[in-house]
Structures are given as structure tokens and as C-alpha cells.
Coordinates of C-alpha atoms and ligand atoms in Angstrom, one line a residue:
X1 CA -13.4 -7.8 -1.2
X2 CA -14.5 -4.2 -0.7
X3 CA -17.7 -2.8 -2.2
X4 CA -17.0 0.8 -1.9
X5 CA -13.4 0.5 -3.2
X6 CA -14.8 -1.5 -6.4
X7 CA -17.4 1.2 -6.9
X8 CA -14.5 4.0 -6.7
X9 CA -12.3 2.2 -8.9
X10 CA -15.2 1.9 -11.4
X11 CA -15.6 5.5 -11.3
X12 CA -11.7 6.3 -11.3
X13 CA -11.3 4.4 -14.5
X14 CA -13.7 7.1 -16.3
X15 CA -11.3 9.8 -15.4
X16 CA -7.8 8.6 -14.5
X17 CA -5.5 7.0 -17.0
X18 CA -5.5 3.3 -15.9
X19 CA -7.9 4.3 -12.9
X20 CA -4.9 5.4 -10.9
X21 CA -2.2 7.9 -10.6
X22 CA 0.4 5.6 -9.6
X23 CA 0.6 1.7 -10.6
X24 CA 2.0 0.5 -7.5
X25 CA -1.6 0.7 -6.1
X26 CA -3.0 -1.5 -8.8
X27 CA -4.2 -5.0 -7.7
X28 CA -6.6 -7.5 -8.8
X29 CA -9.7 -7.0 -8.7
X30 CA -9.1 -3.3 -7.7
X31 CA -7.2 -0.7 -5.5
X32 CA -8.0 -0.3 -2.0
X33 CA -9.1 3.2 -1.1
X34 CA -8.2 4.9 2.4
X35 CA -10.6 6.9 4.6
X36 CA -8.3 7.8 7.2
X37 CA -5.2 6.6 9.3
X38 CA -3.5 7.2 12.6
X39 CA -0.4 6.0 13.9
X40 CA 0.3 2.5 12.5
X41 CA -3.6 2.0 11.5
X42 CA -5.3 2.6 8.4
X43 CA -9.0 2.1 7.7
X44 CA -10.4 1.6 4.0
X45 CA -13.6 3.2 2.7
X46 CA -15.3 0.0 3.9
X47 CA -14.3 0.4 7.4
X48 CA -11.9 -2.5 7.5
X49 CA -8.8 -1.5 9.8
X50 CA -5.2 -3.0 9.1
X51 CA -1.8 -2.3 10.7
X52 CA 0.0 -0.5 8.0
X53 CA 3.3 -2.0 7.0
X54 CA 3.3 -0.1 3.7
X55 CA 3.6 3.5 5.0
X56 CA 2.8 5.1 1.7
X57 CA 5.8 3.1 0.0
X58 CA 8.5 3.5 2.9
X59 CA 7.7 7.3 3.3
X60 CA 6.2 7.4 6.8
X61 CA 8.6 7.3 9.6
X62 CA 6.0 8.0 12.4
X63 CA 3.0 6.6 10.7
X64 CA 0.1 8.5 9.8
X65 CA -1.3 12.0 11.1
X66 CA 1.5 12.1 13.8
X67 CA 0.8 14.8 16.4
X68 CA 4.0 16.7 16.3
X69 CA 4.1 16.9 12.7
X70 CA 0.2 18.0 12.3
X71 CA 0.8 20.5 14.9
X72 CA 3.8 22.1 13.0
X73 CA 2.3 21.8 9.8
X74 CA -1.1 23.5 11.0
X75 CA 0.8 26.3 12.4
X76 CA 2.6 26.8 9.1
X77 CA -0.4 26.5 6.9
X78 CA -2.1 29.6 8.6
X79 CA 1.1 31.3 7.5
X80 CA 1.0 30.4 3.9
X81 CA 2.1 27.5 1.9
X82 CA 4.3 28.5 -0.8
X83 CA 6.3 31.4 -1.5
X84 CA 8.6 33.3 -4.1
X85 CA 10.6 33.7 -1.2
X86 CA 13.2 31.5 0.6
X87 CA 12.1 30.4 4.3
X88 CA 14.2 30.1 7.3
X89 CA 12.9 26.7 8.1
X90 CA 14.5 25.7 4.8
X91 CA 17.9 26.7 6.2
X92 CA 17.2 25.3 9.4
X93 CA 16.2 21.8 7.9
X94 CA 19.5 21.7 5.7
X95 CA 21.5 22.4 8.9
X96 CA 19.8 19.4 10.6
X97 CA 20.3 17.3 7.6
X98 CA 24.1 18.3 7.4
X99 CA 24.4 17.5 11.1
X100 CA 23.2 14.0 10.4
X101 CA 26.1 12.8 8.3
X102 CA 29.9 14.5 8.0
X103 CA 29.7 14.0 4.0
X104 CA 26.8 16.2 3.7
X105 CA 28.3 19.9 3.3
X106 CA 25.6 21.3 1.2
X107 CA 21.8 20.4 0.5
X108 CA 19.5 21.2 -2.4
X109 CA 15.8 20.2 -1.8
X110 CA 13.4 19.3 -4.4
X111 CA 9.7 17.5 -4.7
X112 CA 10.5 13.7 -5.2
X113 CA 13.0 10.9 -5.1
X114 CA 13.0 10.8 -8.8
X115 CA 13.9 14.4 -8.9
X116 CA 16.9 14.2 -6.4
X117 CA 18.3 11.1 -8.6
X118 CA 18.1 13.1 -11.6
X119 CA 19.9 16.3 -10.0
X120 CA 22.5 14.0 -8.9
X121 CA 23.0 12.4 -12.1
X122 CA 23.1 15.9 -13.9
X123 CA 25.4 17.2 -11.1
X124 CA 27.8 14.3 -11.8
X125 CA 27.8 14.9 -15.5
X126 CA 28.4 18.7 -15.1
X127 CA 31.0 18.3 -12.7
X128 CA 32.9 15.5 -14.5
X129 CA 31.7 16.8 -18.2
X130 CA 31.5 13.1 -19.1
X131 CA 28.2 11.5 -20.5
X132 CA 27.7 8.1 -19.1
X133 CA 26.4 6.5 -15.7
X134 CA 26.6 3.2 -14.3
X135 CA 24.1 1.6 -12.3
X136 CA 23.1 -1.9 -11.0
X137 CA 20.9 -4.3 -12.9
X138 CA 17.3 -4.3 -11.5
X139 CA 17.5 -1.3 -9.3
X140 CA 14.7 1.3 -8.9
X141 CA 15.7 5.0 -8.9
X142 CA 12.4 6.7 -10.1
X143 CA 11.4 7.8 -13.4
X144 CA 14.2 9.8 -15.1
X145 CA 15.0 8.2 -18.3
X146 CA 18.8 7.2 -17.3
X147 CA 17.7 5.8 -14.3
X148 CA 15.2 3.7 -15.8
X149 CA 17.4 1.7 -17.8
X150 CA 17.3 -2.0 -16.7
X151 CA 14.8 -1.4 -13.8
X152 CA 13.0 -4.4 -14.9
X153 CA 14.7 -6.8 -17.5
X154 CA 13.3 -10.0 -18.0
X155 CA 15.4 -13.2 -18.5
X156 CA 15.0 -13.1 -22.6
X157 CA 16.6 -9.9 -22.5
X158 CA 19.0 -9.4 -19.6
X159 CA 22.1 -10.8 -21.3
X160 CA 25.3 -12.0 -19.6
X161 CA 25.3 -12.4 -15.8
X162 CA 28.7 -10.6 -15.4
X163 CA 27.8 -8.0 -18.0
X164 CA 24.3 -7.3 -18.2
X165 CA 22.3 -5.7 -21.1
X166 CA 21.1 -2.0 -21.2
X167 CA 17.5 -2.9 -21.4
X168 CA 14.9 -0.2 -21.7
X169 CA 11.9 0.0 -19.3
X170 CA 9.4 2.3 -21.5
X171 CA 8.9 1.6 -24.9
X172 CA 10.3 4.5 -27.2
X173 CA 13.2 5.1 -24.8
X174 CA 15.9 6.6 -27.2
X175 CA 18.8 4.4 -28.2
X176 CA 21.3 6.9 -27.1
X177 CA 19.9 6.6 -23.2
X178 CA 20.5 3.0 -23.5
X179 CA 24.0 3.7 -25.0
X180 CA 25.1 6.0 -22.0
X181 CA 24.0 3.7 -19.2
X182 CA 26.4 1.1 -18.1
X183 CA 24.7 -1.6 -16.0
X184 CA 26.8 -3.7 -13.3
X185 CA 26.3 -7.0 -11.7
X186 CA 25.1 -6.6 -8.1
X187 CA 27.6 -7.5 -5.3
X188 CA 30.2 -8.8 -7.6
X189 CA 33.4 -6.3 -7.4
X190 CA 35.5 -7.9 -9.7
X191 CA 32.9 -8.1 -12.5
X192 CA 31.5 -4.6 -11.8
X193 CA 34.9 -3.0 -12.4
X194 CA 35.9 -5.0 -15.2
X195 CA 32.4 -3.6 -17.0
X196 CA 33.4 0.0 -15.7
X197 CA 37.0 -0.5 -17.1
X198 CA 35.6 -0.6 -20.5
X199 CA 34.0 2.9 -20.0
X200 CA 36.8 4.2 -17.9
X201 CA 37.0 8.0 -19.3
X202 CA 33.4 8.1 -20.0
X203 CA 31.7 7.2 -16.9
X204 CA 30.4 10.7 -14.9
X205 CA 29.1 8.6 -11.9
X206 CA 28.4 5.4 -10.4
X207 CA 24.7 5.1 -8.9
X208 CA 24.2 2.5 -6.2
X209 CA 21.5 1.7 -3.7
X210 CA 22.9 0.4 -0.5
X211 CA 20.1 -2.1 -0.2
X212 CA 17.9 -2.3 -3.5
X213 CA 14.3 -3.4 -2.8
X214 CA 13.8 -4.6 -6.4
X215 CA 17.1 -6.6 -6.4
X216 CA 15.7 -8.5 -3.5
X217 CA 16.2 -6.0 -0.5
X218 CA 19.7 -7.5 -0.3
X219 CA 22.4 -5.3 1.3
X220 CA 25.3 -4.4 -0.9
X221 CA 28.5 -5.9 0.6
X222 CA 31.1 -3.4 2.2
X223 CA 33.6 -5.2 -0.5
X224 CA 31.2 -4.3 -3.4
X225 CA 30.7 -0.8 -2.0
X226 CA 34.4 0.0 -1.5
X227 CA 35.4 -1.5 -4.6
X228 CA 33.0 1.1 -6.3
X229 CA 34.3 3.9 -4.3
X230 CA 37.9 3.0 -5.1
X231 CA 37.3 2.7 -9.0
X232 CA 35.3 6.0 -9.2
X233 CA 38.1 8.0 -7.0
X234 CA 40.9 6.5 -9.2
X235 CA 39.0 7.1 -12.6
X236 CA 37.7 10.6 -12.0
X237 CA 34.1 9.7 -11.6
X238 CA 31.6 10.2 -8.9
X239 CA 29.8 8.1 -6.4
X240 CA 26.0 8.9 -6.1
X241 CA 24.3 6.8 -3.2
X242 CA 20.5 6.3 -3.6
X243 CA 19.3 6.5 0.1
X244 CA 15.5 7.4 -0.7
X245 CA 14.6 4.3 1.3
X246 CA 17.6 3.0 3.1
X247 CA 18.2 6.6 5.0
X248 CA 16.0 5.5 7.6
X249 CA 18.5 2.5 8.6
X250 CA 21.3 4.8 10.0
X251 CA 21.3 8.5 11.4
X252 CA 23.1 9.5 8.3
X253 CA 22.0 6.9 6.0
X254 CA 23.0 3.2 5.1
X255 CA 26.4 4.4 3.9
X256 CA 27.8 4.7 7.6
X257 CA 27.6 1.0 7.8
X258 CA 30.3 0.7 5.0
X259 CA 32.5 3.3 6.5
X260 CA 32.5 5.0 2.7
X261 CA 31.8 8.3 1.8
X262 CA 30.1 9.0 -1.5
X263 CA 30.4 12.3 -3.4
X264 CA 26.5 12.6 -3.5
X265 CA 23.6 11.3 -1.6
X266 CA 19.7 11.4 -3.0
X267 CA 17.1 11.1 -0.3
X268 CA 13.2 11.2 0.0
X269 CA 10.4 9.6 1.3
X270 CA 10.7 9.8 5.2
X271 CA 12.6 13.1 5.1
X272 CA 9.4 14.9 4.0
X273 CA 7.5 13.9 6.9
X274 CA 4.6 12.7 5.0
X275 CA 4.8 15.4 2.1
X276 CA 6.4 14.9 -1.1
X277 CA 10.1 15.6 -1.0
X278 CA 13.5 14.9 -2.6
X279 CA 17.0 16.3 -1.5
X280 CA 20.4 15.8 -2.7
X281 CA 23.4 16.3 -0.5
X282 CA 27.0 16.3 -1.0
X283 CA 30.5 17.4 -0.7
X284 CA 31.2 21.2 -1.6
X285 CA 33.2 20.8 -4.4
X286 CA 30.5 18.7 -6.2
X287 CA 27.5 20.7 -4.8
X288 CA 29.4 23.9 -6.2
X289 CA 27.8 23.0 -9.8
X290 CA 24.5 24.3 -8.5
X291 CA 25.8 27.6 -7.4
X292 CA 27.7 30.6 -9.6
X293 CA 31.0 31.4 -8.6
X294 CA 34.4 31.3 -10.7
X295 CA 33.4 28.2 -12.5
X296 CA 30.0 29.6 -13.8
X297 CA 26.7 28.1 -13.2
X298 CA 27.1 24.6 -14.4
X299 CA 23.9 23.2 -13.7
X300 CA 20.8 25.8 -13.5
X301 CA 18.1 24.0 -11.1
X302 CA 14.9 25.3 -9.9
X303 CA 11.4 23.9 -9.0
X304 CA 8.0 25.7 -8.1
X305 CA 7.4 23.8 -4.9
X306 CA 11.2 23.1 -4.0
X307 CA 11.7 23.5 -0.3
X308 CA 8.1 24.6 0.1
X309 CA 7.7 25.4 4.0
X310 CA 5.0 22.7 4.7
X311 CA 7.5 20.0 3.5
X312 CA 10.3 21.8 5.1
X313 CA 8.2 22.2 8.3
X314 CA 6.9 18.5 8.5
X315 CA 10.5 17.0 7.5
X316 CA 12.1 18.9 10.1
X317 CA 9.5 17.8 12.8
X318 CA 9.8 14.3 11.7
X319 CA 13.6 13.9 11.6
X320 CA 14.6 15.8 14.6
X321 CA 12.6 13.1 16.5
X322 CA 14.1 10.4 14.6
X323 CA 17.3 10.5 16.3
X324 CA 19.9 7.8 17.2
X325 CA 17.9 6.3 19.9
X326 CA 14.8 6.2 17.7
X327 CA 16.6 4.6 14.8
X328 CA 18.1 2.0 16.9
X329 CA 14.7 1.1 18.8
X330 CA 13.1 0.8 15.2
X331 CA 16.0 -1.4 13.8
X332 CA 15.6 -3.6 16.6
X333 CA 12.0 -3.9 16.0
X334 CA 12.8 -4.5 12.3
X335 CA 15.3 -7.7 13.4
X336 CA 12.5 -8.9 15.4
X337 CA 9.8 -8.7 12.5
X338 CA 12.4 -10.6 10.3
X339 CA 13.0 -13.2 12.9
X340 CA 9.6 -13.7 13.8
X341 CA 8.6 -14.1 9.7
X342 CA 11.5 -16.5 9.4
X343 CA 9.9 -18.5 12.2
X344 CA 6.5 -18.3 10.7
X345 CA 8.1 -19.8 7.4
X346 CA 9.5 -22.7 9.3
X347 CA 6.2 -23.4 10.8
X348 CA 4.2 -23.3 7.8
X349 CA 7.1 -25.3 6.1
X350 CA 6.7 -22.6 3.4
X351 CA 9.0 -22.4 0.3
X352 CA 9.8 -18.9 1.0
X353 CA 12.4 -16.7 2.8
X354 CA 12.9 -13.3 4.1
X355 CA 15.3 -10.3 3.4
X356 CA 16.1 -7.1 4.7
X357 CA 17.9 -4.9 7.3
X358 CA 17.0 -2.2 9.7
X359 CA 13.2 -1.4 9.7
X360 CA 12.6 -3.1 6.3
X361 CA 11.7 -6.6 5.3
X362 CA 10.9 -8.5 2.4
X363 CA 9.0 -11.8 1.6
X364 CA 9.9 -14.1 -1.2
X365 CA 8.1 -17.0 -2.4
X366 CA 11.4 -18.7 -2.7
X367 CA 13.0 -21.4 -0.2
X368 CA 16.6 -19.7 -0.4
X369 CA 16.9 -15.8 0.1
X370 CA 17.7 -14.3 -3.3
X371 CA 21.3 -12.6 -3.6
X372 CA 20.8 -10.4 -6.7
X373 CA 18.0 -9.3 -9.2
X374 CA 18.1 -12.5 -11.1
X375 CA 18.0 -14.8 -8.3
X376 CA 14.8 -12.6 -6.9
X377 CA 13.3 -12.6 -10.2
X378 CA 10.0 -14.6 -9.8
X379 CA 8.7 -17.2 -12.0
X380 CA 5.0 -17.0 -12.9
X381 CA 4.1 -19.5 -10.3
X382 CA 6.0 -17.5 -7.6
X383 CA 4.5 -14.4 -8.9
X384 CA 1.0 -15.7 -8.5
X385 CA 1.7 -17.3 -4.9
X386 CA 3.0 -13.8 -4.0
X387 CA -0.1 -12.1 -5.1
X388 CA -2.1 -14.5 -2.9
X389 CA 0.0 -14.2 -0.1
X390 CA -0.3 -10.4 0.1
X391 CA -4.0 -10.7 -0.2
X392 CA -3.9 -13.3 2.7
X393 CA -2.2 -10.6 4.7
X394 CA -4.8 -8.0 3.8
X395 CA -7.3 -10.2 4.8
X396 CA -5.7 -11.0 8.2
X397 CA -5.5 -7.3 9.0
X398 CA -2.0 -6.5 7.7
X399 CA -1.1 -3.8 4.8
X400 CA 2.3 -4.4 3.1
X401 CA 3.7 -3.1 -0.5
X402 CA 2.6 -5.3 -3.3
X403 CA 6.0 -7.0 -3.8
X404 CA 5.6 -8.3 -0.3
X405 CA 7.8 -5.4 1.2
X406 CA 7.3 -4.0 4.6
X407 CA 8.4 -1.0 6.7
X408 CA 8.1 -0.1 10.0
X409 CA 7.3 3.1 11.8
X410 CA 7.8 4.5 15.2
X411 CA 4.4 3.8 16.8
X412 CA 4.5 0.3 16.4
X413 CA 5.8 -2.3 19.1
X414 CA 5.8 -6.0 20.0
X415 CA 2.0 -6.1 19.6
X416 CA 2.2 -5.2 15.9
X417 CA 5.1 -7.6 15.3
X418 CA 2.8 -10.3 17.0
X419 CA 0.3 -9.4 14.7
X420 CA 2.4 -9.5 11.5
X421 CA 3.9 -12.9 12.5
X422 CA 0.5 -14.1 13.1
X423 CA -0.7 -12.8 9.5
X424 CA 2.3 -14.2 7.8
X425 CA 1.7 -17.5 9.2
X426 CA -2.2 -17.7 8.4
X427 CA -1.5 -16.6 4.9
X428 CA 1.4 -19.3 4.2
X429 CA -0.8 -21.6 5.6
X430 CA -3.8 -20.7 3.4
X431 CA -1.3 -20.8 0.1
X432 CA -0.3 -24.5 1.2
Ligands
PLP1 C1 15.2 3.7 -4.2 C2 14.3 4.6 -4.6 N1 14.8 5.8 -5.3 C3 14.1 6.7 -6.0 C4 12.8 6.6 -5.9 C5 12.0 7.8 -6.5 O1 11.2 8.4 -5.4 P1 9.8 9.0 -5.9 O2 8.8 8.0 -6.0 O3 9.4 10.0 -4.6 O4 10.2 9.9 -7.1 C6 12.0 5.4 -5.1 C7 10.5 5.4 -5.1 O5 10.1 4.2 -4.6 C8 13.0 4.5 -4.4 O6 12.4 3.5 -4.1

């Protein structure tokens, strides 16, 4: 399909393990290689242009090479990129993030969402002095061993619906890690709290994503979120929200839709303004584990590139402009995108469905929109169809994430949504 990309992949396989540095780029027969991008349009090394609904795995809120971010970063590049000193911009950015959510008293920056989740889980253990964490079956929270448990369980190992097994992702995962992760069913408050009750005095933290993409990009119900908030409050555990992807849905994260305040929130992706980032925010008492003081230093935390001035400058420039009005506009465009996709599915009479909220959507090769990880789990036939569907979108000039998840960016408007709807229809028709 792309001769230069094919040649680059052949070359890459000689020096990069598996030919890539992140498996999410793998596709048959080879990954695509980018030449350049601007706004919401990306061009590959063969000169093919596509509208970019992947946005580097949902991490770009203003698309590519946003002029405001480029200008701010260029000025900082000339002043230096990383110092063994703090910077004022790091403080200004923490002030900005704290202003977006009343529950953010303090922030710590790091370099990836994986690190933010790891710091959050370790903070919960340091604060509660308890060993176990609880998470929802099928959720993706990055690569920390504990967060990886039951990320991709298969039917032969996932166990009972209301009491899922702790299933390893990587071979060689120690038994102790599986034992210390309690796996919860999604959007089932009674079953989830019944599982938690079994480990009452040992759970440090319940980790939830308010709209987990691997669980089908289905929003958590307010009833579910409130039940977990109540359970953690009454049982001396913490509630940690993974808003690495969902932070874009509201000014202060998707938690604002439930009127619930978690103790800790992990962020990443868009808050880096296009550069590597992670951040953990939360209430004073809990974030104090990172500080010294009377209780002593309970959780030593550093990182060579944490809060480097390039990321801080880019993140602040990007997020200042992603204000309430911008969030609302992009969410309305997201609503239009999901409606138009649903319409295309109806016109094509395809056995497909669409889920999502805010500026995110995901297309499934299932006639009914899934409600949890097990319902979203594709059969081999559905998996093959999804691959062909995503290829069809590429041919029609639209790039989305390999799981058929798409995300919007602020340079997009009605024209891009029209283009998306046409591509979805063309690709579904080709499938049939
Ligand atoms: C919900 C969620 N949490 C955490 C992560 C990990 O973030 P990173 O890739 O920056 O380590 C991701 C990455 O896709 C994510 O989608």
C-alpha cells in the first residue's frame, strides 16, 4: 500500500525489536511512517494525506504543529531544555491545572501516563499502608505491573462475570502481583462492592477510568462511580481516577460529570501539548506523601525529565486555550461525529455500532453497542472485519487508532466530520 513505508519497516526490523518502539503502530503488512503534519492533516512518507482522527493516541488536543505551542516551545528551546533546577513555568502550569478542578490541591509532574498511574498507586499504598489495589476488568492503565493485570483477559481465563480472575498480561508476571490486584466487574455496583468487601482491610485504592476505551469506550455510570466513592470512603481506601484520556471531556476531567471527588487523579496525553507527560493531582492530605514534614517522606519520587520546561511550556500553552468554550465546542463536534457514524451504519445496514462521549468515539463490529469488556471482546470474525474496516478508512483518507477509536482536535470542523462520515460509509460498504 505504501512503498516507502514498506521499505522503512524492512529497515526498522533490522534494528528495532519487532520493528517498532510501540506495538500500537503495528498493522498488516507494515506500519505507516509519517513525513509531516499540520492541524488535523497528516502526510505519510509516500505523500498520502489523511485527516488525523488518531492524534497520536488521543494526545493532541490542537492537532499538529499548533502555531501557539510551536512559538512558545521555540522560545524555550533557545533558553534551554532541561535543568537541574526548577522553573517558573512548572509552577505556573501547576497553578493552571489546580484552577481547573476544585479537588486538585497539589500536583506532581512526570513523563507518561504509565508513571502517573504508578505514582498514584504507590501514593495510595504509602498513605494507607495497605498492599492491594482494585481495578476494573479489561481496563488499560499503562505498563506498571499492577495496572497491567487483567488488561486483556481472554474468555478461557477471565473467570466469573461478577468476580473476574486476576489474569497476567506479560509472561513472567509474579504471582504476588496477581494476588495484590483485585479485579472488578464494570458498571455493576453491587457485584463490585461485594468483591471489594472480601478484601476490606487490605485495599489501598480503587483505580477507575471514567470511560475505559478497552472496555468499549462506555462511560462509567454515576451509580457505579458513587458506589466506589462510598465504598472507599467507608473502608479507609482511596479512589484514583485515570483521566489520561478522558481529561479532554470536561475542563476538570470527566469526574465532573458525576459530582464525585476522587482522592487522586492521573493525567497525561493532551496536558503535554504534544510532548511526553504525566501528572498526578489530588487532595493535600494524600499528596503530602511526596513531601517531607511531620510524617516523614513516605514516597520518594524523582525523574530526570519530570517537569522539563519544554513539556511545561507546551502543556500550559495548549491547555490555557482549551478552556470551557473550547471543550464545549469540541464535545458538540464529537456528538455530531457519533451521530453521523451511527447514520452511516444504518445506511450501510452494517452489523456495527458506535460508543463514546465528549470528543471520543469508537466503532465496533457488533450490532449492539457493548456495555463492558466481555461484551466488547471481538470474535475472530469481528476482529478481522475491524482490521479491514480501519484499512478502508485509511484508503478513504481517514486515520484512526487501530481499535477503531477516534478522537477530535480543535482545528476540526463540520468539513472533517463530513469527511469522516463519508469514509465510514465507504469502508462499511466495502466490507459488505
Ligand atoms: C487510560 C490510559 N491510562 C494510562 C495510559 C498510559 O499512558 P502513557 O502511554 O503515556 O504511558 C494510557 C495510554 O494510552 C491510557 O489510555
